[in-house]
mmCIF file of C-alpha atoms and ligand atoms in Angstrom:
data_model
loop_
_atom_site.group_PDB
_atom_site.id
_atom_site.type_symbol
_atom_site.label_atom_id
_atom_site.label_comp_id
_atom_site.label_asym_id
_atom_site.label_seq_id
_atom_site.Cartn_x
_atom_site.Cartn_y
_atom_site.Cartn_z
ATOM 1 C CA MET A 22 29.735 -61.086 -38.688
ATOM 2 C CA ALA A 23 28.092 -60.150 -42.019
ATOM 3 C CA ASN A 24 24.756 -60.590 -40.293
ATOM 4 C CA LEU A 25 25.765 -58.257 -37.467
ATOM 5 C CA LYS A 26 27.048 -55.639 -39.932
ATOM 6 C CA GLU A 27 23.707 -55.607 -41.695
ATOM 7 C CA ARG A 28 21.916 -55.153 -38.431
ATOM 8 C CA ILE A 29 24.200 -52.252 -37.467
ATOM 9 C CA ASP A 30 23.428 -50.536 -40.766
ATOM 10 C CA ALA A 31 19.689 -51.137 -40.318
ATOM 11 C CA VAL A 32 19.711 -49.671 -36.791
ATOM 12 C CA ARG A 33 21.662 -46.627 -38.018
ATOM 13 C CA LYS A 34 19.199 -46.015 -40.825
ATOM 14 C CA GLU A 35 16.167 -46.337 -38.557
ATOM 15 C CA PHE A 36 17.766 -44.029 -36.020
ATOM 16 C CA ASP A 37 18.558 -41.345 -38.619
ATOM 17 C CA GLU A 38 14.932 -41.268 -39.691
ATOM 18 C CA ALA A 39 13.582 -41.212 -36.153
ATOM 19 C CA ALA A 40 16.073 -38.458 -35.182
ATOM 20 C CA ARG A 41 14.754 -36.202 -37.944
ATOM 21 C CA ARG A 42 11.275 -36.425 -36.448
ATOM 22 C CA ALA A 43 12.292 -35.633 -32.846
ATOM 23 C CA ALA A 44 10.801 -32.141 -32.354
ATOM 24 C CA ASP A 45 10.486 -31.781 -28.604
ATOM 25 C CA ALA A 46 12.013 -32.881 -25.319
ATOM 26 C CA LYS A 47 9.542 -35.729 -24.899
ATOM 27 C CA SER A 48 10.187 -37.411 -28.255
ATOM 28 C CA LEU A 49 13.917 -36.897 -27.760
ATOM 29 C CA GLU A 50 13.767 -38.755 -24.460
ATOM 30 C CA GLU A 51 11.782 -41.599 -26.058
ATOM 31 C CA LEU A 52 14.384 -41.819 -28.791
ATOM 32 C CA ARG A 53 17.205 -41.979 -26.264
ATOM 33 C CA THR A 54 15.487 -44.802 -24.389
ATOM 34 C CA ALA A 55 14.656 -46.716 -27.593
ATOM 35 C CA TYR A 56 18.284 -46.758 -28.756
ATOM 36 C CA LEU A 57 20.474 -46.455 -25.663
ATOM 37 C CA GLY A 58 18.145 -47.865 -22.968
ATOM 38 C CA ARG A 59 20.009 -50.139 -20.553
ATOM 39 C CA LYS A 60 17.977 -53.295 -21.246
ATOM 40 C CA ARG A 61 16.026 -53.045 -24.482
ATOM 41 C CA GLY A 62 17.818 -50.262 -26.393
ATOM 42 C CA HIS A 63 18.519 -51.190 -30.043
ATOM 43 C CA VAL A 64 22.213 -50.261 -29.719
ATOM 44 C CA THR A 65 22.488 -51.931 -26.319
ATOM 45 C CA LEU A 66 21.163 -55.179 -27.798
ATOM 46 C CA LEU A 67 23.880 -55.101 -30.483
ATOM 47 C CA PHE A 68 26.468 -55.284 -27.670
ATOM 48 C CA GLU A 69 24.701 -58.462 -26.489
ATOM 49 C CA ASP A 70 25.072 -59.923 -29.996
ATOM 50 C CA LEU A 71 28.857 -59.369 -29.895
ATOM 51 C CA LYS A 72 29.078 -62.392 -27.564
ATOM 52 C CA SER A 73 28.148 -64.745 -30.420
ATOM 53 C CA VAL A 74 30.671 -63.301 -32.900
ATOM 54 C CA PRO A 75 33.739 -65.561 -33.539
ATOM 55 C CA ALA A 76 36.820 -64.537 -31.538
ATOM 56 C CA GLU A 77 38.907 -63.422 -34.552
ATOM 57 C CA GLU A 78 36.152 -61.004 -35.703
ATOM 58 C CA LYS A 79 35.264 -59.662 -32.278
ATOM 59 C CA ARG A 80 37.668 -56.754 -32.404
ATOM 60 C CA GLU A 81 36.345 -55.350 -35.690
ATOM 61 C CA ALA A 82 32.684 -55.993 -34.744
ATOM 62 C CA GLY A 83 33.215 -54.267 -31.353
ATOM 63 C CA ARG A 84 34.674 -51.225 -33.115
ATOM 64 C CA LEU A 85 31.631 -50.931 -35.407
ATOM 65 C CA VAL A 86 29.080 -51.194 -32.591
ATOM 66 C CA ASN A 87 31.005 -48.657 -30.474
ATOM 67 C CA GLU A 88 31.167 -46.297 -33.436
ATOM 68 C CA LEU A 89 27.385 -46.525 -33.830
ATOM 69 C CA LYS A 90 26.821 -45.866 -30.135
ATOM 70 C CA GLN A 91 29.132 -42.868 -30.351
ATOM 71 C CA SER A 92 27.359 -41.313 -33.345
ATOM 72 C CA VAL A 93 23.885 -41.940 -31.843
ATOM 73 C CA THR A 94 24.981 -40.215 -28.601
ATOM 74 C CA VAL A 95 26.448 -37.220 -30.435
ATOM 75 C CA ARG A 96 23.323 -36.819 -32.557
ATOM 76 C CA LEU A 97 20.999 -37.028 -29.527
ATOM 77 C CA ASP A 98 23.053 -34.411 -27.655
ATOM 78 C CA ALA A 99 23.008 -32.129 -30.683
ATOM 79 C CA ILE A 100 19.225 -32.332 -30.932
ATOM 80 C CA GLU A 101 18.922 -31.632 -27.205
ATOM 81 C CA GLY A 102 21.119 -28.530 -27.554
ATOM 82 C CA GLN A 103 18.979 -27.268 -30.412
ATOM 83 C CA LEU A 104 15.708 -27.773 -28.562
ATOM 84 C CA SER A 105 16.841 -25.893 -25.454
ATOM 85 C CA SER A 106 18.407 -22.918 -27.261
ATOM 86 C CA VAL A 107 15.475 -22.082 -29.536
ATOM 87 C CA PRO A 108 12.127 -22.038 -27.756
ATOM 88 C CA PRO A 109 9.262 -22.615 -30.146
ATOM 89 C CA ALA A 110 7.451 -19.374 -31.011
ATOM 90 C CA VAL A 111 4.087 -21.048 -30.833
ATOM 91 C CA SER A 112 3.420 -23.784 -28.321
ATOM 92 C CA ALA A 113 1.349 -26.878 -29.036
ATOM 93 C CA ALA A 114 -1.653 -25.105 -27.478
ATOM 94 C CA GLY A 115 -1.357 -22.256 -29.988
ATOM 95 C CA THR A 116 -0.009 -19.727 -27.488
ATOM 96 C CA ASP A 117 2.533 -17.255 -28.876
ATOM 97 C CA LEU A 118 5.323 -17.482 -26.316
ATOM 98 C CA THR A 119 7.262 -14.567 -27.808
ATOM 99 C CA LEU A 120 4.590 -12.000 -26.814
ATOM 100 C CA PRO A 121 5.617 -9.827 -23.852
ATOM 101 C CA GLY A 122 3.958 -10.912 -20.591
ATOM 102 C CA ARG A 123 1.330 -8.977 -18.703
ATOM 103 C CA LYS A 124 2.913 -7.534 -15.567
ATOM 104 C CA ARG A 125 0.832 -7.942 -12.440
ATOM 105 C CA TYR A 126 1.261 -5.432 -9.649
ATOM 106 C CA VAL A 127 0.806 -6.187 -6.003
ATOM 107 C CA GLY A 128 -1.580 -3.720 -4.367
ATOM 108 C CA ARG A 129 -0.545 -1.515 -1.500
ATOM 109 C CA PRO A 130 -2.252 0.940 0.860
ATOM 110 C CA HIS A 131 -3.168 4.440 -0.336
ATOM 111 C CA PRO A 132 -0.735 7.184 0.867
ATOM 112 C CA LEU A 133 -3.489 8.775 2.989
ATOM 113 C CA THR A 134 -4.211 5.414 4.617
ATOM 114 C CA LEU A 135 -0.501 5.006 5.362
ATOM 115 C CA PHE A 136 -0.317 8.485 6.874
ATOM 116 C CA GLU A 137 -3.470 7.925 8.915
ATOM 117 C CA GLU A 138 -2.072 4.633 10.219
ATOM 118 C CA GLU A 139 1.150 6.373 11.225
ATOM 119 C CA ILE A 140 -0.856 8.937 13.247
ATOM 120 C CA GLU A 141 -2.972 6.168 14.797
ATOM 121 C CA ARG A 142 0.134 4.215 15.760
ATOM 122 C CA ILE A 143 1.532 7.184 17.705
ATOM 123 C CA PHE A 144 -1.711 7.798 19.632
ATOM 124 C CA LEU A 145 -2.369 4.105 20.277
ATOM 125 C CA GLY A 146 1.107 4.047 21.859
ATOM 126 C CA MET A 147 -0.040 6.786 24.276
ATOM 127 C CA GLY A 148 -3.119 4.814 25.365
ATOM 128 C CA PHE A 149 -5.712 6.436 23.064
ATOM 129 C CA SER A 150 -8.360 4.333 21.349
ATOM 130 C CA ILE A 151 -9.846 4.852 17.864
ATOM 131 C CA GLU A 152 -13.509 5.815 17.378
ATOM 132 C CA GLU A 153 -15.587 6.214 14.217
ATOM 133 C CA GLY A 154 -19.016 7.653 13.451
ATOM 134 C CA PRO A 155 -21.486 8.421 10.646
ATOM 135 C CA GLU A 156 -20.550 10.714 7.738
ATOM 136 C CA ILE A 157 -24.147 11.922 7.455
ATOM 137 C CA GLU A 158 -24.936 13.824 10.627
ATOM 138 C CA THR A 159 -27.626 15.955 12.183
ATOM 139 C CA ASP A 160 -27.259 19.674 12.805
ATOM 140 C CA TYR A 161 -27.275 18.930 16.536
ATOM 141 C CA TYR A 162 -24.157 16.694 16.524
ATOM 142 C CA ASN A 163 -22.249 18.717 13.937
ATOM 143 C CA PHE A 164 -22.972 22.175 15.407
ATOM 144 C CA GLU A 165 -25.325 22.679 18.335
ATOM 145 C CA ALA A 166 -23.790 20.227 20.787
ATOM 146 C CA LEU A 167 -20.429 21.841 19.997
ATOM 147 C CA ASN A 168 -21.597 25.271 21.039
ATOM 148 C CA PHE A 169 -22.626 26.620 17.637
ATOM 149 C CA PRO A 170 -26.213 27.760 18.211
ATOM 150 C CA PRO A 171 -28.292 28.389 15.073
ATOM 151 C CA HIS A 172 -27.262 31.619 13.338
ATOM 152 C CA HIS A 173 -23.954 31.731 15.244
ATOM 153 C CA PRO A 174 -21.500 33.583 12.944
ATOM 154 C CA ALA A 175 -18.818 30.907 13.497
ATOM 155 C CA ARG A 176 -20.912 28.525 11.361
ATOM 156 C CA ASP A 177 -19.846 30.556 8.327
ATOM 157 C CA LYS A 178 -16.320 29.185 8.636
ATOM 158 C CA TRP A 179 -17.681 25.686 8.066
ATOM 159 C CA ASP A 180 -19.189 25.807 4.568
ATOM 160 C CA THR A 181 -21.681 23.009 4.942
ATOM 161 C CA LEU A 182 -23.281 20.652 2.434
ATOM 162 C CA PHE A 183 -26.849 20.210 3.678
ATOM 163 C CA ILE A 184 -28.793 17.174 2.515
ATOM 164 C CA LYS A 185 -32.378 17.704 3.634
ATOM 165 C CA GLY A 186 -33.871 19.431 6.616
ATOM 166 C CA ASP A 187 -31.718 18.645 9.623
ATOM 167 C CA LEU A 188 -29.323 16.305 7.801
ATOM 168 C CA LEU A 189 -25.901 17.337 6.523
ATOM 169 C CA LEU A 190 -22.525 15.886 5.548
ATOM 170 C CA ARG A 191 -20.333 16.318 8.614
ATOM 171 C CA THR A 192 -17.875 19.220 8.303
ATOM 172 C CA HIS A 193 -15.503 17.787 10.913
ATOM 173 C CA THR A 194 -15.179 14.555 12.911
ATOM 174 C CA SER A 195 -16.172 16.377 16.137
ATOM 175 C CA PRO A 196 -19.676 14.780 16.127
ATOM 176 C CA VAL A 197 -17.880 11.491 16.896
ATOM 177 C CA GLN A 198 -16.477 13.133 20.036
ATOM 178 C CA VAL A 199 -19.971 14.215 21.091
ATOM 179 C CA ARG A 200 -21.372 10.716 20.521
ATOM 180 C CA VAL A 201 -18.564 9.124 22.563
ATOM 181 C CA MET A 202 -19.022 11.651 25.429
ATOM 182 C CA GLU A 203 -22.765 10.933 25.428
ATOM 183 C CA ARG A 204 -22.410 7.194 25.795
ATOM 184 C CA SER A 205 -19.311 6.833 27.989
ATOM 185 C CA LYS A 206 -18.012 8.181 31.277
ATOM 186 C CA PRO A 207 -14.614 9.833 31.776
ATOM 187 C CA PRO A 208 -11.775 9.075 31.600
ATOM 188 C CA ILE A 209 -12.017 9.391 27.806
ATOM 189 C CA ARG A 210 -8.971 9.254 25.591
ATOM 190 C CA ILE A 211 -9.828 8.858 21.888
ATOM 191 C CA ILE A 212 -8.892 9.859 18.375
ATOM 192 C CA CYS A 213 -11.464 9.929 15.568
ATOM 193 C CA PRO A 214 -10.135 9.762 12.009
ATOM 194 C CA GLY A 215 -12.443 9.958 9.001
ATOM 195 C CA ARG A 216 -13.778 11.730 5.920
ATOM 196 C CA VAL A 217 -15.319 15.192 6.208
ATOM 197 C CA PHE A 218 -17.102 17.400 3.668
ATOM 198 C CA ARG A 219 -17.240 21.129 2.988
ATOM 199 C CA ARG A 220 -18.595 23.264 0.201
ATOM 200 C CA GLU A 221 -15.235 24.088 -1.379
ATOM 201 C CA THR A 222 -14.183 24.697 -4.966
ATOM 202 C CA PRO A 223 -11.328 22.276 -5.721
ATOM 203 C CA ASP A 224 -7.897 23.906 -5.956
ATOM 204 C CA PRO A 225 -4.379 22.719 -5.049
ATOM 205 C CA THR A 226 -5.090 22.878 -1.285
ATOM 206 C CA HIS A 227 -8.893 22.609 -1.046
ATOM 207 C CA LEU A 228 -11.296 19.794 -1.869
ATOM 208 C CA PRO A 229 -14.973 19.282 -1.001
ATOM 209 C CA MET A 230 -13.993 15.976 0.652
ATOM 210 C CA PHE A 231 -10.906 15.377 2.738
ATOM 211 C CA MET A 232 -9.649 13.442 5.773
ATOM 212 C CA GLN A 233 -9.345 14.617 9.322
ATOM 213 C CA VAL A 234 -8.249 13.211 12.624
ATOM 214 C CA GLU A 235 -9.442 14.690 15.885
ATOM 215 C CA GLY A 236 -8.528 13.787 19.448
ATOM 216 C CA LEU A 237 -10.223 14.194 22.807
ATOM 217 C CA VAL A 238 -9.101 13.711 26.411
ATOM 218 C CA ILE A 239 -11.512 14.120 29.362
ATOM 219 C CA ASP A 240 -10.558 13.333 32.945
ATOM 220 C CA GLU A 241 -10.175 14.878 36.381
ATOM 221 C CA GLY A 242 -7.395 17.436 36.628
ATOM 222 C CA VAL A 243 -6.610 17.661 32.893
ATOM 223 C CA THR A 244 -4.805 20.934 32.077
ATOM 224 C CA PHE A 245 -3.405 22.855 29.114
ATOM 225 C CA ALA A 246 0.010 21.407 30.052
ATOM 226 C CA HIS A 247 -1.284 17.927 29.107
ATOM 227 C CA LEU A 248 -2.512 19.273 25.763
ATOM 228 C CA LYS A 249 0.837 20.902 25.053
ATOM 229 C CA GLY A 250 2.944 17.952 26.156
ATOM 230 C CA THR A 251 0.894 15.385 24.217
ATOM 231 C CA LEU A 252 0.750 17.396 20.973
ATOM 232 C CA GLU A 253 4.460 18.218 21.110
ATOM 233 C CA TYR A 254 5.247 14.532 21.610
ATOM 234 C CA PHE A 255 2.942 13.627 18.708
ATOM 235 C CA LEU A 256 4.476 16.164 16.293
ATOM 236 C CA ARG A 257 8.021 15.068 17.207
ATOM 237 C CA ALA A 258 7.081 11.426 16.656
ATOM 238 C CA LEU A 259 5.618 12.333 13.255
ATOM 239 C CA PHE A 260 8.161 14.873 11.961
ATOM 240 C CA GLY A 261 11.336 14.053 13.933
ATOM 241 C CA GLU A 262 12.818 14.910 17.328
ATOM 242 C CA LYS A 263 14.317 18.222 16.237
ATOM 243 C CA ILE A 264 11.179 19.844 14.800
ATOM 244 C CA LYS A 265 10.318 23.280 16.258
ATOM 245 C CA VAL A 266 6.721 23.648 17.509
ATOM 246 C CA ARG A 267 4.824 26.780 18.574
ATOM 247 C CA PHE A 268 1.347 27.468 19.984
ATOM 248 C CA ARG A 269 -0.645 30.547 18.886
ATOM 249 C CA PRO A 270 -3.846 31.826 20.538
ATOM 250 C CA SER A 271 -6.919 31.226 18.387
ATOM 251 C CA PHE A 272 -10.704 30.876 18.560
ATOM 252 C CA PHE A 273 -13.016 27.890 18.203
ATOM 253 C CA PRO A 274 -16.593 27.812 19.548
ATOM 254 C CA PHE A 275 -16.045 24.462 21.287
ATOM 255 C CA THR A 276 -12.747 25.160 23.095
ATOM 256 C CA GLU A 277 -11.599 27.833 25.530
ATOM 257 C CA PRO A 278 -8.779 28.777 25.526
ATOM 258 C CA SER A 279 -7.920 27.697 21.972
ATOM 259 C CA ALA A 280 -4.583 27.444 20.206
ATOM 260 C CA GLU A 281 -3.365 26.782 16.709
ATOM 261 C CA VAL A 282 -0.169 24.788 16.463
ATOM 262 C CA ASP A 283 2.575 25.550 13.938
ATOM 263 C CA ILE A 284 5.710 23.613 13.103
ATOM 264 C CA GLU A 285 8.756 25.017 11.358
ATOM 265 C CA CYS A 286 8.586 24.977 7.553
ATOM 266 C CA LEU A 287 10.115 21.700 6.350
ATOM 267 C CA VAL A 288 10.680 23.202 2.903
ATOM 268 C CA CYS A 289 12.745 26.336 3.707
ATOM 269 C CA SER A 290 13.285 26.290 7.532
ATOM 270 C CA GLY A 291 12.399 30.010 7.462
ATOM 271 C CA LYS A 292 15.305 30.877 5.175
ATOM 272 C CA ASP A 293 13.324 31.670 2.029
ATOM 273 C CA PRO A 294 11.224 34.876 2.136
ATOM 274 C CA ALA A 295 9.475 33.747 -1.081
ATOM 275 C CA CYS A 296 8.692 30.181 0.124
ATOM 276 C CA ARG A 297 5.333 29.077 -1.327
ATOM 277 C CA VAL A 298 4.632 26.663 1.518
ATOM 278 C CA CYS A 299 5.023 29.009 4.518
ATOM 279 C CA GLY A 300 4.776 32.384 2.758
ATOM 280 C CA GLY A 301 8.212 33.303 4.123
ATOM 281 C CA THR A 302 7.176 33.136 7.793
ATOM 282 C CA GLY A 303 9.145 29.937 8.443
ATOM 283 C CA TRP A 304 6.079 28.382 10.164
ATOM 284 C CA LYS A 305 3.338 26.101 8.898
ATOM 285 C CA GLU A 306 0.002 25.712 10.649
ATOM 286 C CA ILE A 307 -0.585 22.029 11.384
ATOM 287 C CA LEU A 308 -3.512 21.722 13.772
ATOM 288 C CA GLY A 309 -6.103 23.437 15.951
ATOM 289 C CA SER A 310 -6.572 22.644 19.630
ATOM 290 C CA GLY A 311 -7.888 23.877 22.954
ATOM 291 C CA MET A 312 -9.462 23.101 26.316
ATOM 292 C CA VAL A 313 -13.000 21.726 25.867
ATOM 293 C CA ASP A 314 -15.523 24.507 26.581
ATOM 294 C CA PRO A 315 -17.450 23.759 29.820
ATOM 295 C CA GLN A 316 -20.714 24.314 27.903
ATOM 296 C CA VAL A 317 -19.839 21.397 25.565
ATOM 297 C CA LEU A 318 -19.332 19.144 28.623
ATOM 298 C CA LYS A 319 -22.677 20.287 30.056
ATOM 299 C CA ASN A 320 -24.383 19.466 26.735
ATOM 300 C CA VAL A 321 -23.368 15.804 27.156
ATOM 301 C CA ASN A 322 -24.033 15.626 30.912
ATOM 302 C CA ILE A 323 -20.422 15.649 32.048
ATOM 303 C CA ASP A 324 -19.894 17.820 35.146
ATOM 304 C CA PRO A 325 -17.435 20.623 34.173
ATOM 305 C CA GLU A 326 -16.766 21.294 37.888
ATOM 306 C CA LYS A 327 -15.330 17.795 38.232
ATOM 307 C CA TYR A 328 -13.920 17.079 34.782
ATOM 308 C CA SER A 329 -11.905 19.011 32.233
ATOM 309 C CA GLY A 330 -10.500 18.069 28.877
ATOM 310 C CA TRP A 331 -8.723 19.100 25.714
ATOM 311 C CA ALA A 332 -9.188 18.393 22.019
ATOM 312 C CA PHE A 333 -7.388 18.838 18.738
ATOM 313 C CA GLY A 334 -8.078 18.495 15.012
ATOM 314 C CA LEU A 335 -5.741 18.012 12.083
ATOM 315 C CA GLY A 336 -6.229 17.658 8.317
ATOM 316 C CA ILE A 337 -4.663 14.371 7.207
ATOM 317 C CA ASP A 338 -4.459 15.332 3.494
ATOM 318 C CA ARG A 339 -2.802 18.702 4.098
ATOM 319 C CA THR A 340 -0.370 17.359 6.656
ATOM 320 C CA ALA A 341 0.545 14.456 4.357
ATOM 321 C CA MET A 342 1.100 16.954 1.497
ATOM 322 C CA PHE A 343 3.454 18.916 3.717
ATOM 323 C CA ALA A 344 5.246 15.818 5.052
ATOM 324 C CA TYR A 345 5.735 14.246 1.590
ATOM 325 C CA GLY A 346 6.248 17.526 -0.331
ATOM 326 C CA ILE A 347 3.186 17.052 -2.588
ATOM 327 C CA PRO A 348 2.069 20.263 -4.358
ATOM 328 C CA GLU A 349 -1.518 19.209 -5.230
ATOM 329 C CA MET A 350 -4.158 17.781 -2.895
ATOM 330 C CA ARG A 351 -6.030 16.449 -5.914
ATOM 331 C CA TYR A 352 -3.230 13.922 -6.626
ATOM 332 C CA PHE A 353 -4.530 11.866 -3.699
ATOM 333 C CA TYR A 354 -7.887 11.284 -5.382
ATOM 334 C CA GLU A 355 -6.996 10.940 -9.072
ATOM 335 C CA ASN A 356 -5.965 7.277 -8.763
ATOM 336 C CA ASP A 357 -2.944 7.780 -11.008
ATOM 337 C CA LEU A 358 -0.811 4.714 -10.354
ATOM 338 C CA ARG A 359 2.390 6.605 -11.247
ATOM 339 C CA PHE A 360 1.716 8.779 -8.208
ATOM 340 C CA LEU A 361 0.327 6.113 -5.870
ATOM 341 C CA ARG A 362 3.156 3.640 -6.472
ATOM 342 C CA GLN A 363 5.668 6.042 -4.938
ATOM 343 C CA PHE A 364 4.299 5.308 -1.480
ATOM 344 C CA GLY A 365 4.286 2.368 0.852
ATOM 345 C CA THR A 366 7.318 0.470 -0.380
ATOM 346 C CA LYS A 367 9.297 0.706 2.858
HETATM 347 ZN ZN1 ZN B 412 8.975 27.825 3.990
#
């Protein structure tokens, strides 16, 4: 019995020292196994020794060993509690875990891309396909083929950035229409979205570079009724079933007759005479359209006696500004994440 008592004291002393050194979860676990392990734990082995203690001393010896086991367990649990409640400020690798983390943001599409995709989705649903073309064009594709002969006064409306000689930055995506008409036979049903360039001084509603989407339909028996029906359907799909739409006579060199299309002002619904968006008229111009001029069809070897067609063009930036209530076109190109993050979360 005296022998066993000494051994209990020795184990307790060793444990106390080892417990002081346990500084992390791993050493704590090793300590637990060393003392309470099922087969070779120091405390567990003391229970084995109880078998050889004389019967009259067994009770007292059992009490002492149990007491030791109890205090070892309590101490181990206390250390465990301490380790989990206070994370070390500096990890073993020297990393300061108390520093705030770096937040990583998941990218998302640009608002103009989202708006363009929405427009594309509506036209794809009506059987249109999407066409693209070069941003650097020749005078022929940008103007002449579209019925703007050299020195035609209508060219003044398209302030053009010329590069060299015959080359220019396209002022609209109409050259894509010409290229498609040249290489394919009717029926044609396309939209052409893309960047266009004009010599503009930047202000809240003008930029030297912006986005446009144009559409073209050529087939036998195509009339102004098709133009009207398709554009009305498109604008209702984009702005809601109840939106009011009106067509106004206009002029473009490449269409005859031509019409500009207005929708009711989303900001004031015509109720505010001082509205900055519609100027108090209650209407906002959204796009230009018209029946393709027979001369344009002749230029690309399509017989205007057999085929007719209609076209439209719309500024993606300006329409997106109107749809989202954005006061400055420049916001789209400043890459300010506070602005960009407001879009594309749906
Ligand atoms: Zn208004």
